[in-house]
mmCIF file of C-alpha atoms and ligand atoms in Angstrom:
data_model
loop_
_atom_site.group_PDB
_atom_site.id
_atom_site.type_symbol
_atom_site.label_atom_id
_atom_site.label_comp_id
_atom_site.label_asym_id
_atom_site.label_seq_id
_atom_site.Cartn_x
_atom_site.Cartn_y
_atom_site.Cartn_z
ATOM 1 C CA UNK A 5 -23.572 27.702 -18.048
ATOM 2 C CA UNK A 6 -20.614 29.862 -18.010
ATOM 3 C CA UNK A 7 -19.225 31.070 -14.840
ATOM 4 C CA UNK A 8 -19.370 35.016 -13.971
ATOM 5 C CA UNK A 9 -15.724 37.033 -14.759
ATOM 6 C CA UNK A 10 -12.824 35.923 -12.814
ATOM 7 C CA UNK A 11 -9.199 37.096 -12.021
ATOM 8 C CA UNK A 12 -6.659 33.982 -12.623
ATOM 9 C CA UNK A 13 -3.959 34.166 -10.399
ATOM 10 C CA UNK A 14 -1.008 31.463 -9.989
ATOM 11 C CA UNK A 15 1.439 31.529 -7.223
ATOM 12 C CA UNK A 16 4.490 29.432 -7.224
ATOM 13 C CA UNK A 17 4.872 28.876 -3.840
ATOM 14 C CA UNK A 18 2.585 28.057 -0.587
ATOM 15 C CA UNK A 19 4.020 32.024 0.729
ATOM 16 C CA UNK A 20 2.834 33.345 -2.404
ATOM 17 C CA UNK A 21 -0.910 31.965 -2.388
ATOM 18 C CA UNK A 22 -1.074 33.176 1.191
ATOM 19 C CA UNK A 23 -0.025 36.492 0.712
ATOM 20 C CA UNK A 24 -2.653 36.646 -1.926
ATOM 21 C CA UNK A 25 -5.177 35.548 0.116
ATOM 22 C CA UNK A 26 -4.523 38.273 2.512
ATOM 23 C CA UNK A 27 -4.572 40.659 -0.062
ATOM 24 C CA UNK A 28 -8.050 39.687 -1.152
ATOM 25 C CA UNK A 29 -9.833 38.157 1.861
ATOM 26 C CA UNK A 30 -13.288 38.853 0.410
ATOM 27 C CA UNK A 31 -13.406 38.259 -3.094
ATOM 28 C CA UNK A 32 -10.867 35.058 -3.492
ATOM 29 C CA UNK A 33 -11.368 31.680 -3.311
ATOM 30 C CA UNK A 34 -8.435 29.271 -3.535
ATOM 31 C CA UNK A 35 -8.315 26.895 -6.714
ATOM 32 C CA UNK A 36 -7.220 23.145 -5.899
ATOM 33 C CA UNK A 37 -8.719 20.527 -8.324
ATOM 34 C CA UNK A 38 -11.588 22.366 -9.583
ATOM 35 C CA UNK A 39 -13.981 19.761 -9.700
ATOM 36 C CA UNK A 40 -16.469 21.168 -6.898
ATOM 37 C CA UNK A 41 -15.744 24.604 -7.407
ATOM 38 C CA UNK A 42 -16.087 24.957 -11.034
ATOM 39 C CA UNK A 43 -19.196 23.407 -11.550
ATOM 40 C CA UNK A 44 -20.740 25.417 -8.289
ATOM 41 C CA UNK A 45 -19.286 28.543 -10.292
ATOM 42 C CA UNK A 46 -20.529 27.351 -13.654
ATOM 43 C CA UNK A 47 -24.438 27.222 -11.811
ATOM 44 C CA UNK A 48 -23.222 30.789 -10.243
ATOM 45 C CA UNK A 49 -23.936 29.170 -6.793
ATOM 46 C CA UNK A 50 -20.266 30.725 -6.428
ATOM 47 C CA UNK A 51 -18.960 33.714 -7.672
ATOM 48 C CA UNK A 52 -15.446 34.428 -6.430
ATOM 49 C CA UNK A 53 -13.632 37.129 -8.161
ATOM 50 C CA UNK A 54 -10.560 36.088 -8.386
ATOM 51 C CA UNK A 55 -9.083 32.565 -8.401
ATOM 52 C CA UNK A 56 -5.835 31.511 -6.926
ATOM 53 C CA UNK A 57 -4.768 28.521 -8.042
ATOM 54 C CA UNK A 58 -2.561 26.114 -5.748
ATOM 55 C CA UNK A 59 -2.009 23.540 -8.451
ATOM 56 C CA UNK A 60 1.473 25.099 -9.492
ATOM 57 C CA UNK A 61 2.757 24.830 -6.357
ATOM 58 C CA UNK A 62 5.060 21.966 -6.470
ATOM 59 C CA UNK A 63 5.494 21.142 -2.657
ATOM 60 C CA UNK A 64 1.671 20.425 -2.032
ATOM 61 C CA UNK A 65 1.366 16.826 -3.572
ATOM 62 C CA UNK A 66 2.706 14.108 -1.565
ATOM 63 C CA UNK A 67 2.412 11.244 0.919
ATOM 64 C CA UNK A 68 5.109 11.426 3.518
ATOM 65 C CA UNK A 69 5.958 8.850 6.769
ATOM 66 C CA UNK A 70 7.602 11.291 9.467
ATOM 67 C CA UNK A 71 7.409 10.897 13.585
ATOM 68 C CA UNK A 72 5.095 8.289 13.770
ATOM 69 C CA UNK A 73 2.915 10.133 11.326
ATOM 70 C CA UNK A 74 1.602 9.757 7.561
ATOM 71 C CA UNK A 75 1.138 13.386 6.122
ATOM 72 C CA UNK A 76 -0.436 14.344 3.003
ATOM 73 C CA UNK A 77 0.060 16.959 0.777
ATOM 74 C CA UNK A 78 -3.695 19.043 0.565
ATOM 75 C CA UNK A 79 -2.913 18.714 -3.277
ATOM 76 C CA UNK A 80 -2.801 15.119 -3.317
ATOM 77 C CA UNK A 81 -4.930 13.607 -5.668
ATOM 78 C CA UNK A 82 -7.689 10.983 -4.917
ATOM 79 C CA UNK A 83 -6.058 8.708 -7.300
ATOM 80 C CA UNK A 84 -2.553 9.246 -5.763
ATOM 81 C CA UNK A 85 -4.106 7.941 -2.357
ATOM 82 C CA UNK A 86 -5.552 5.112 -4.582
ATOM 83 C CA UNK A 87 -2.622 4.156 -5.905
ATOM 84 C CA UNK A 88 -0.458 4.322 -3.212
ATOM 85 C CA UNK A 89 1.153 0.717 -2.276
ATOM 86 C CA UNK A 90 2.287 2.006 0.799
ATOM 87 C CA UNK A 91 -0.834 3.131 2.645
ATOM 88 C CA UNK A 92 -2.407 0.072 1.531
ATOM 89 C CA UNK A 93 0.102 -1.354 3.402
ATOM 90 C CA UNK A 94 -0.043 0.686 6.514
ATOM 91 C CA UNK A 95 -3.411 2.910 6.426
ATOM 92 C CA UNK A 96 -6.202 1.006 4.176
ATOM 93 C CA UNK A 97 -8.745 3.486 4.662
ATOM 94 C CA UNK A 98 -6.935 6.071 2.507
ATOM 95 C CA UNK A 99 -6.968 4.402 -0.299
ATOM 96 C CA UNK A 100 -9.979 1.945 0.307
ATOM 97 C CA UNK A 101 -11.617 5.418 0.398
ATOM 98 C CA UNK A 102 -9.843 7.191 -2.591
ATOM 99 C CA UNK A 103 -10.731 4.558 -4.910
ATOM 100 C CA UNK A 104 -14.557 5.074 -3.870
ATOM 101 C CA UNK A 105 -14.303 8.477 -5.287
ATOM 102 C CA UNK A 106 -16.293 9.679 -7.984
ATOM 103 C CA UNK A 107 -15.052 8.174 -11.712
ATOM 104 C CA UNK A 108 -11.285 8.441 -13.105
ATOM 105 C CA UNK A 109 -11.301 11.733 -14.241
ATOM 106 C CA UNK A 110 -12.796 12.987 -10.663
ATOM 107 C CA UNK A 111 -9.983 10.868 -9.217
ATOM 108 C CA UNK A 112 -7.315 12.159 -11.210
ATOM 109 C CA UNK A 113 -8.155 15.781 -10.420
ATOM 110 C CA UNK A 114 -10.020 16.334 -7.221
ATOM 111 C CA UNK A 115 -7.828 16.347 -4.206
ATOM 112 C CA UNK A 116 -7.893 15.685 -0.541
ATOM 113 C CA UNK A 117 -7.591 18.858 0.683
ATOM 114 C CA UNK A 118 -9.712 20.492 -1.798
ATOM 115 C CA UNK A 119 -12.461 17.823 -0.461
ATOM 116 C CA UNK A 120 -11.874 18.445 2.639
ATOM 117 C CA UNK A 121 -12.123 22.399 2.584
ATOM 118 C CA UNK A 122 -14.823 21.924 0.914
ATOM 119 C CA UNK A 123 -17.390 20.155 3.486
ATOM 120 C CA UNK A 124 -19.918 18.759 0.754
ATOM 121 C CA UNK A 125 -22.187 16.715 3.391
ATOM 122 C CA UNK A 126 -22.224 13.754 0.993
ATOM 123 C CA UNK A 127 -18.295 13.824 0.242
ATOM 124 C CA UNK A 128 -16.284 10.459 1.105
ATOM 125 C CA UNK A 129 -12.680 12.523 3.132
ATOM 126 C CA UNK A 130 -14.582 13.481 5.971
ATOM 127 C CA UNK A 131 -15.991 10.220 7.124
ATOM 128 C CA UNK A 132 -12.161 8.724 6.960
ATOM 129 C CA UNK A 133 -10.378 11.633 8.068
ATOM 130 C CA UNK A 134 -12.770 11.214 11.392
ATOM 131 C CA UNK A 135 -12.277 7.625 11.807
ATOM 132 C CA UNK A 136 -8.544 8.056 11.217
ATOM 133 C CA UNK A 137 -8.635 11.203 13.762
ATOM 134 C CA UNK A 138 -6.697 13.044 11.964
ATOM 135 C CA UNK A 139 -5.226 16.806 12.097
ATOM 136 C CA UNK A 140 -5.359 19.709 9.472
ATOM 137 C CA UNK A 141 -2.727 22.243 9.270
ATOM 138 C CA UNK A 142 -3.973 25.118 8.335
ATOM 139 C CA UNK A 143 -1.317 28.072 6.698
ATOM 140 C CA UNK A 144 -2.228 31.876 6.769
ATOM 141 C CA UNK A 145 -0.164 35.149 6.940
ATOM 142 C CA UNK A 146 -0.617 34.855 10.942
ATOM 143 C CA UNK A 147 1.561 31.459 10.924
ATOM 144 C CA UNK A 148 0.043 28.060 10.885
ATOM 145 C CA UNK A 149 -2.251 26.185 13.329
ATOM 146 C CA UNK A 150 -3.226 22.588 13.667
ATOM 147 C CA UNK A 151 -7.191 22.106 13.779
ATOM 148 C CA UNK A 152 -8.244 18.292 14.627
ATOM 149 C CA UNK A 153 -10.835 16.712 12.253
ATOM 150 C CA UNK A 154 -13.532 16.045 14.983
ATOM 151 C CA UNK A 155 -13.531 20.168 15.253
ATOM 152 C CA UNK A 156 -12.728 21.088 11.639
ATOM 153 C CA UNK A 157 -16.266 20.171 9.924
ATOM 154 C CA UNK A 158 -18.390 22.828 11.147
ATOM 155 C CA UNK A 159 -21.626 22.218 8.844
ATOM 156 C CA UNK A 160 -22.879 21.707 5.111
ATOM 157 C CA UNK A 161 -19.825 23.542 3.031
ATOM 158 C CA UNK A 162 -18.598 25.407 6.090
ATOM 159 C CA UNK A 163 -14.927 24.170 8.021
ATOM 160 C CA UNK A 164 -13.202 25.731 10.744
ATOM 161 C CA UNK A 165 -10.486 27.763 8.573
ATOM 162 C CA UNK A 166 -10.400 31.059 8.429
ATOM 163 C CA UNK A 167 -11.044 33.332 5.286
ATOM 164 C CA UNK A 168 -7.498 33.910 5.068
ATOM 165 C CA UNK A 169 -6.521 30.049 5.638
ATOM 166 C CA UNK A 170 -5.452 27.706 3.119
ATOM 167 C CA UNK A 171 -5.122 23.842 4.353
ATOM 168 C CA UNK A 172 -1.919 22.623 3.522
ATOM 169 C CA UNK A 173 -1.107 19.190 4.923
ATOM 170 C CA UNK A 174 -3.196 16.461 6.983
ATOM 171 C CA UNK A 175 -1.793 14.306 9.052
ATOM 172 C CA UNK A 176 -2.431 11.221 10.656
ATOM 173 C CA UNK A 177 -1.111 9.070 13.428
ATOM 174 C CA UNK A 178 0.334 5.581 11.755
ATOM 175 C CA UNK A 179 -1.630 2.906 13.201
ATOM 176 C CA UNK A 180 -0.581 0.027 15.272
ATOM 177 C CA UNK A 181 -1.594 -2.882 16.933
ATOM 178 C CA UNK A 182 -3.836 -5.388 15.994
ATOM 179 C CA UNK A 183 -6.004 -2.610 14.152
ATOM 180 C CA UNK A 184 -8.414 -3.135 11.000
ATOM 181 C CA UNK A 185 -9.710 -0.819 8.400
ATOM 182 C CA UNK A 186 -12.755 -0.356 6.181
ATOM 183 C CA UNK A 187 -14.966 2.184 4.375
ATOM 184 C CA UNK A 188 -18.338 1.208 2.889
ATOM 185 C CA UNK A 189 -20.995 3.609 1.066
ATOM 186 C CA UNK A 190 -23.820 3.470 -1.124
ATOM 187 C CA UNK A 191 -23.114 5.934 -3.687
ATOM 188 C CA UNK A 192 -26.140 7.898 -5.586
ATOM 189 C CA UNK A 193 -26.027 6.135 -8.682
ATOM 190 C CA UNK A 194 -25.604 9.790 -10.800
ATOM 191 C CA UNK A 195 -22.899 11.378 -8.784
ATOM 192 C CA UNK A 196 -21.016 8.430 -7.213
ATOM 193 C CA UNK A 197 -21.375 10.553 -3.884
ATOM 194 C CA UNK A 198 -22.498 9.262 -0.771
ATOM 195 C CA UNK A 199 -25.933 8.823 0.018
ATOM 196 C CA UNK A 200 -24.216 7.002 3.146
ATOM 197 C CA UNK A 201 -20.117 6.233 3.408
ATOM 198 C CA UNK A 202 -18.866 4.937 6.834
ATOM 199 C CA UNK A 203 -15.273 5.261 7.661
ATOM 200 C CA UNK A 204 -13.960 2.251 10.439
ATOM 201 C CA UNK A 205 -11.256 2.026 11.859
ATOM 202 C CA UNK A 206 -10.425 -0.356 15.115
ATOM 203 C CA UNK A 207 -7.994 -2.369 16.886
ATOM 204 C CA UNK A 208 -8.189 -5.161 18.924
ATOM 205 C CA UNK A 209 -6.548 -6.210 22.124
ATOM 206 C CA UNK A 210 -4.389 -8.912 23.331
ATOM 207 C CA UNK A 211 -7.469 -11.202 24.333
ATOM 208 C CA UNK A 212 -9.376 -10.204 20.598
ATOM 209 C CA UNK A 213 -12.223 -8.040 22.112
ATOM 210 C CA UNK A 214 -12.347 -4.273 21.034
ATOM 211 C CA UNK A 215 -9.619 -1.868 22.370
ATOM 212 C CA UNK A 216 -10.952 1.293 20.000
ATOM 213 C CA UNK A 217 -13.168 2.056 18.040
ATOM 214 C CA UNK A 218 -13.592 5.511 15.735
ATOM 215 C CA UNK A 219 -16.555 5.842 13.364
ATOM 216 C CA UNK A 220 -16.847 8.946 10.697
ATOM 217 C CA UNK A 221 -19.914 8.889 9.134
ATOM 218 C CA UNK A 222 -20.699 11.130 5.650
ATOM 219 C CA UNK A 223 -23.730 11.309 3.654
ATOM 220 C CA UNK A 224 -26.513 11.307 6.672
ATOM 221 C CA UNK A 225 -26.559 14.680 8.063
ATOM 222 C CA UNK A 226 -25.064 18.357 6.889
ATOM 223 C CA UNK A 227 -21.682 17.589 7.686
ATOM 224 C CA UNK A 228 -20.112 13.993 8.317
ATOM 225 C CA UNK A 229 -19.711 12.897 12.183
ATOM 226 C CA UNK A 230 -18.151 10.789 14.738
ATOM 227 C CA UNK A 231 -20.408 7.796 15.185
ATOM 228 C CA UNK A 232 -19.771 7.873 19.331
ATOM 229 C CA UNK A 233 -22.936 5.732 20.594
ATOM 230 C CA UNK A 234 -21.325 3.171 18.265
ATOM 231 C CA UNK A 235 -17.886 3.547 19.762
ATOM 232 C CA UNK A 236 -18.837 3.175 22.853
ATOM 233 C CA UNK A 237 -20.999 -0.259 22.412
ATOM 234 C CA UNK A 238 -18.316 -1.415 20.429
ATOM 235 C CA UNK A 239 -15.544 -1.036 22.922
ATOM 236 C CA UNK A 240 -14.650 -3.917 25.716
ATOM 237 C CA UNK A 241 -17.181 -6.190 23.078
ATOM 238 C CA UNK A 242 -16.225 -9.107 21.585
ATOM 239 C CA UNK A 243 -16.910 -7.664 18.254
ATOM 240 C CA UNK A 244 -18.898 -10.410 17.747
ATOM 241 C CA UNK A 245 -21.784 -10.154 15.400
ATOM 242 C CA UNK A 246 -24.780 -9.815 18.032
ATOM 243 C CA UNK A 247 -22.232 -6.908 19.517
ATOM 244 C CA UNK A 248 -21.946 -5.322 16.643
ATOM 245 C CA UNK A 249 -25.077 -5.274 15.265
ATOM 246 C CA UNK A 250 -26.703 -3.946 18.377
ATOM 247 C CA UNK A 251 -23.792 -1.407 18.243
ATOM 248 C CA UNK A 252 -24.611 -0.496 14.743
ATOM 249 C CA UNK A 253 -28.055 0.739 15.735
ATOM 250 C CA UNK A 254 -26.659 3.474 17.353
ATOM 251 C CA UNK A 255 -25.067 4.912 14.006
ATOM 252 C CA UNK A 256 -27.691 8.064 13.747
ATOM 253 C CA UNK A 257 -28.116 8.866 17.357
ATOM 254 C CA UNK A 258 -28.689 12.353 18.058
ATOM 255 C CA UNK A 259 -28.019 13.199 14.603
ATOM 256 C CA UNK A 260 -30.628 15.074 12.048
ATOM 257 C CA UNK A 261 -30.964 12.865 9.117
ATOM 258 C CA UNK A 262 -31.245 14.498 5.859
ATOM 259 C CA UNK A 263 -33.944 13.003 3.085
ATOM 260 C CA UNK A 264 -34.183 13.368 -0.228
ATOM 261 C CA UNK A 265 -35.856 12.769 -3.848
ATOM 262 C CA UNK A 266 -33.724 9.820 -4.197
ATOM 263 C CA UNK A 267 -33.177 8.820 0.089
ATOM 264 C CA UNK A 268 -36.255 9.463 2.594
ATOM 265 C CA UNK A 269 -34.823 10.286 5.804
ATOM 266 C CA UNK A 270 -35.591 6.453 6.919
ATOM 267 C CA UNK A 271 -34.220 5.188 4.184
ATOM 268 C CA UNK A 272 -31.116 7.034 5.370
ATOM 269 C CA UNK A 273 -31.355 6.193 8.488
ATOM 270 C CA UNK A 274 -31.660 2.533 8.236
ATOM 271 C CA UNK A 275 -28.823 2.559 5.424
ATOM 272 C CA UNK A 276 -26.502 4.452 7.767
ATOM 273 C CA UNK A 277 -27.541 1.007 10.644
ATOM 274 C CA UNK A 278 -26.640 -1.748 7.592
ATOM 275 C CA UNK A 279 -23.523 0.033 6.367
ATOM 276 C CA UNK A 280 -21.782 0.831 9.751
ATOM 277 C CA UNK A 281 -22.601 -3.194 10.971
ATOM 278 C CA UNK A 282 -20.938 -3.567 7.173
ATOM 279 C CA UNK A 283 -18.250 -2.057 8.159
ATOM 280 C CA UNK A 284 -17.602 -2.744 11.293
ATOM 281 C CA UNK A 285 -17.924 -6.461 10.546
ATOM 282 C CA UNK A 286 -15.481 -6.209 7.924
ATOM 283 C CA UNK A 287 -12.709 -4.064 10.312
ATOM 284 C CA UNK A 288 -13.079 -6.471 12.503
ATOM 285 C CA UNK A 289 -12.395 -9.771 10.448
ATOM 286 C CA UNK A 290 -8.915 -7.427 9.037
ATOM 287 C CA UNK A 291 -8.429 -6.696 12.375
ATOM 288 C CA UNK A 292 -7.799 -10.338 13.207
ATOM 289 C CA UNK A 293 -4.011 -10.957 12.205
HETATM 290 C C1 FAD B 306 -18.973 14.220 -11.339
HETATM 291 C C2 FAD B 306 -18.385 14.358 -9.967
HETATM 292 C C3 FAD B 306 -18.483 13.292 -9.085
HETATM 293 C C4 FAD B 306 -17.951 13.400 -7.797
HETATM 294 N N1 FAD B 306 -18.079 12.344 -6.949
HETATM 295 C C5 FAD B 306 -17.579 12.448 -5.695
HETATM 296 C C6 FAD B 306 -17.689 11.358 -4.777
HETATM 297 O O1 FAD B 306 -18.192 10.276 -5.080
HETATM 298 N N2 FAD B 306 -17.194 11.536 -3.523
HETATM 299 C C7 FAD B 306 -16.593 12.713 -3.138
HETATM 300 O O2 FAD B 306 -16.172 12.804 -1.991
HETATM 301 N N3 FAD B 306 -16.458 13.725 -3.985
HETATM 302 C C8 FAD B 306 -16.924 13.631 -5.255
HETATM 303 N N4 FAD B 306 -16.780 14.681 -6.115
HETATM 304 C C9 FAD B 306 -16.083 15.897 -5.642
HETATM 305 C C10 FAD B 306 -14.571 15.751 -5.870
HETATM 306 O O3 FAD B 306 -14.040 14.797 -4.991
HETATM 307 C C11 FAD B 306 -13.849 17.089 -5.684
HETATM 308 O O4 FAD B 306 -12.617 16.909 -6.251
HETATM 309 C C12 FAD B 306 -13.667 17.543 -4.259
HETATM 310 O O5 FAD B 306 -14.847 17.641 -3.526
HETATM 311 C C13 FAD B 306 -13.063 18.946 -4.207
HETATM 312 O O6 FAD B 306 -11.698 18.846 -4.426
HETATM 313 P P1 FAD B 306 -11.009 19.765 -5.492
HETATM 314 O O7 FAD B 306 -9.544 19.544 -5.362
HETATM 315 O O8 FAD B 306 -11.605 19.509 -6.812
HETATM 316 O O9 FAD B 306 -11.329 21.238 -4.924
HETATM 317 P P2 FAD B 306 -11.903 22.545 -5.627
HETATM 318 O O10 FAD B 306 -13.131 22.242 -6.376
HETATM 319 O O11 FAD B 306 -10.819 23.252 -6.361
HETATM 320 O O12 FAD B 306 -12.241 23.403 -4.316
HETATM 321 C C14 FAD B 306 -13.342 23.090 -3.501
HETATM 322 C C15 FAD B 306 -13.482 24.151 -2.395
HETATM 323 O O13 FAD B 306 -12.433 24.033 -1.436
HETATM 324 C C16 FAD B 306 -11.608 25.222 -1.406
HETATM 325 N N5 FAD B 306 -10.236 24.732 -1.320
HETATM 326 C C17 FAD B 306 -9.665 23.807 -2.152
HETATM 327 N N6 FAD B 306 -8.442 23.493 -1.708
HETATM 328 C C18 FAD B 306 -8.227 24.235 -0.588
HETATM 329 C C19 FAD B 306 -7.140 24.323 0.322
HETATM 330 N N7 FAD B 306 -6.041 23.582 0.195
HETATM 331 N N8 FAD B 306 -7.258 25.182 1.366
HETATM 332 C C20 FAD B 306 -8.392 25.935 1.520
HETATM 333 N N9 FAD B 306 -9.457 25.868 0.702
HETATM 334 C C21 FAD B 306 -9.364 25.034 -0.351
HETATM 335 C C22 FAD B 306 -11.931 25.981 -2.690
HETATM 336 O O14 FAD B 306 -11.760 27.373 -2.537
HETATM 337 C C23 FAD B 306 -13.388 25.597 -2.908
HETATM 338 O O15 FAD B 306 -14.223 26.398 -2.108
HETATM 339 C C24 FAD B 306 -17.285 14.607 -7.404
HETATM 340 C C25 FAD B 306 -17.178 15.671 -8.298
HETATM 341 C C26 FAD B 306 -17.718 15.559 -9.575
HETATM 342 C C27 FAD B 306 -17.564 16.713 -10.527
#
């Protein structure tokens, strides 16, 4: 289909797109990659009328190291956190996660803010971006504000920014110690998005048993969550695989598990058990060194 009339409107600078925003609080919609907003305004599921697009801004696409912290650019691209030598150095997850994305061409276009404002319950960003407990900046014409990931995802497609927000960096505290990384999902074999994705990320103590443990979990529920029952049997255990695995049957507590033509609610459910002891055993064994 073809999407409904639009205004096309391209700012130069981060200022600029604000400013617009403000200007048109109720009939814009901010432009990143395109790839979920396009084909939602293609099916008229969205029907903005006027577009600002953020991808000429040149100061919105990059990975920086500053104060202890890696920040990213909301315009990075999936594939620039894929292909990033750096993070796979220092933060796995990122690109672990990146490269789970979608195909090339959804790589090469979709970004991590854009995912992230976006809140599709089945998207792969939120899970890490959890685990890694990271922040979201958040730029409008009242200033900026930092929002933390555990309270940005609100529910299916809906965040904690404002109408007049645009998310402009995330940031995320480099991790030490003795800490290990993974992300695991089983995609939907159409789509590549998650049916489940969990996002691990741990560290070990002195002695080897488990000093942390944060769990994001996408694909199970309207929005992605923290995995806390799991956390909590995980931490002061050996990480041993009868600790985990009774830890990992905590992964949909209290949750509402969402089913579907192509995963029943059990299925789900028992998925989201397999893939967190997955991932959890595979942190762990990382997390050895
Ligand atoms: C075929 C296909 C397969 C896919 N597979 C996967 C997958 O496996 N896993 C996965 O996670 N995703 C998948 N996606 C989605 C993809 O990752 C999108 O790129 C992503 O969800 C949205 O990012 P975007 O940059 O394209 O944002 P856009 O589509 O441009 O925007 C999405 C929404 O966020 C808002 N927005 C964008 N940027 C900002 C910002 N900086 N501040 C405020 N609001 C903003 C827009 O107004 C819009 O409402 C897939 C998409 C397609 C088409």
């Amino acid at each position: 289909m073809i999407p409904a009339q639009f205004d096309y409107l391209t700012p130069k600078t981060i200022d600029e797109a604000v400013a617009l925003l403000a200007e048109h609080p109720d009939d814009a919609k901010i432009l990143a990659g395109g790839h979920s907003l396009i084909p939602a305004m293609k099916l008229r599921l969205a029907t903005p009328q006027i577009l600002i697009d953020i991808g000429r801004i040149n100061d919105l696409s990059y990975i920086r190291e500053e104060g202890g912290q890696i920040r990213i650019g909301a315009m990075t691209t999936h594939y620039n956190l894929e292909a990033s030598d750096r993070l796979r150095e220092i933060c796995p997850l990122l690109p672990e996660c990146a490269a789970q994305i979608g195909d090339v061409q959804v790589r090469n276009k979709g970004t991590i803010g854009g995912s992230i404002a976006h809140s599709d319950p089945a998207g792969d960003w939120p899970a890490a971006v959890i685990a890694l407990g990271a922040e979201m900046v958040a730029v409008s014409a009242a200033g900026e504000r930092v929002i933390k990931a555990d309270d940005f995802f609100v529910d299916m497609l809906t965040t904690a920014l404002d109408p007049g927000e645009i998310l402009r960096e995330i940031r995320i505290s480099t991790p030490t110690g003795r800490f290990g990384h993974s992300y695991m999902k089983v995609p939907q074999p159409a789509s590549g998005f998650a049916v489940v994705g969990v996002a691990v990320n741990l560290a070990r103590d002195q002695n080897g048993a488990c000093q942390s443990a944060s769990i994001g979990i996408t694909g199970v529920a309207s929005k992605a969550y923290r995995a806390s029952e799991v956390e909590k049997a995980l931490v002061g255990s050996a990480l041993d695989e009868q600790a985990i695995a009774s830890a990992s049957a905590h992964a949909t507590d209290g949750v509402s598990v969402n089913g579907d033509l192509y995963a029943s609610d059990a299925y789900r459910r028992h998925l989201a058990q397999v893939y967190t002891r997955r991932a959890v055993e595979a942190a762990a064994s990382r997390a050895k060194g």
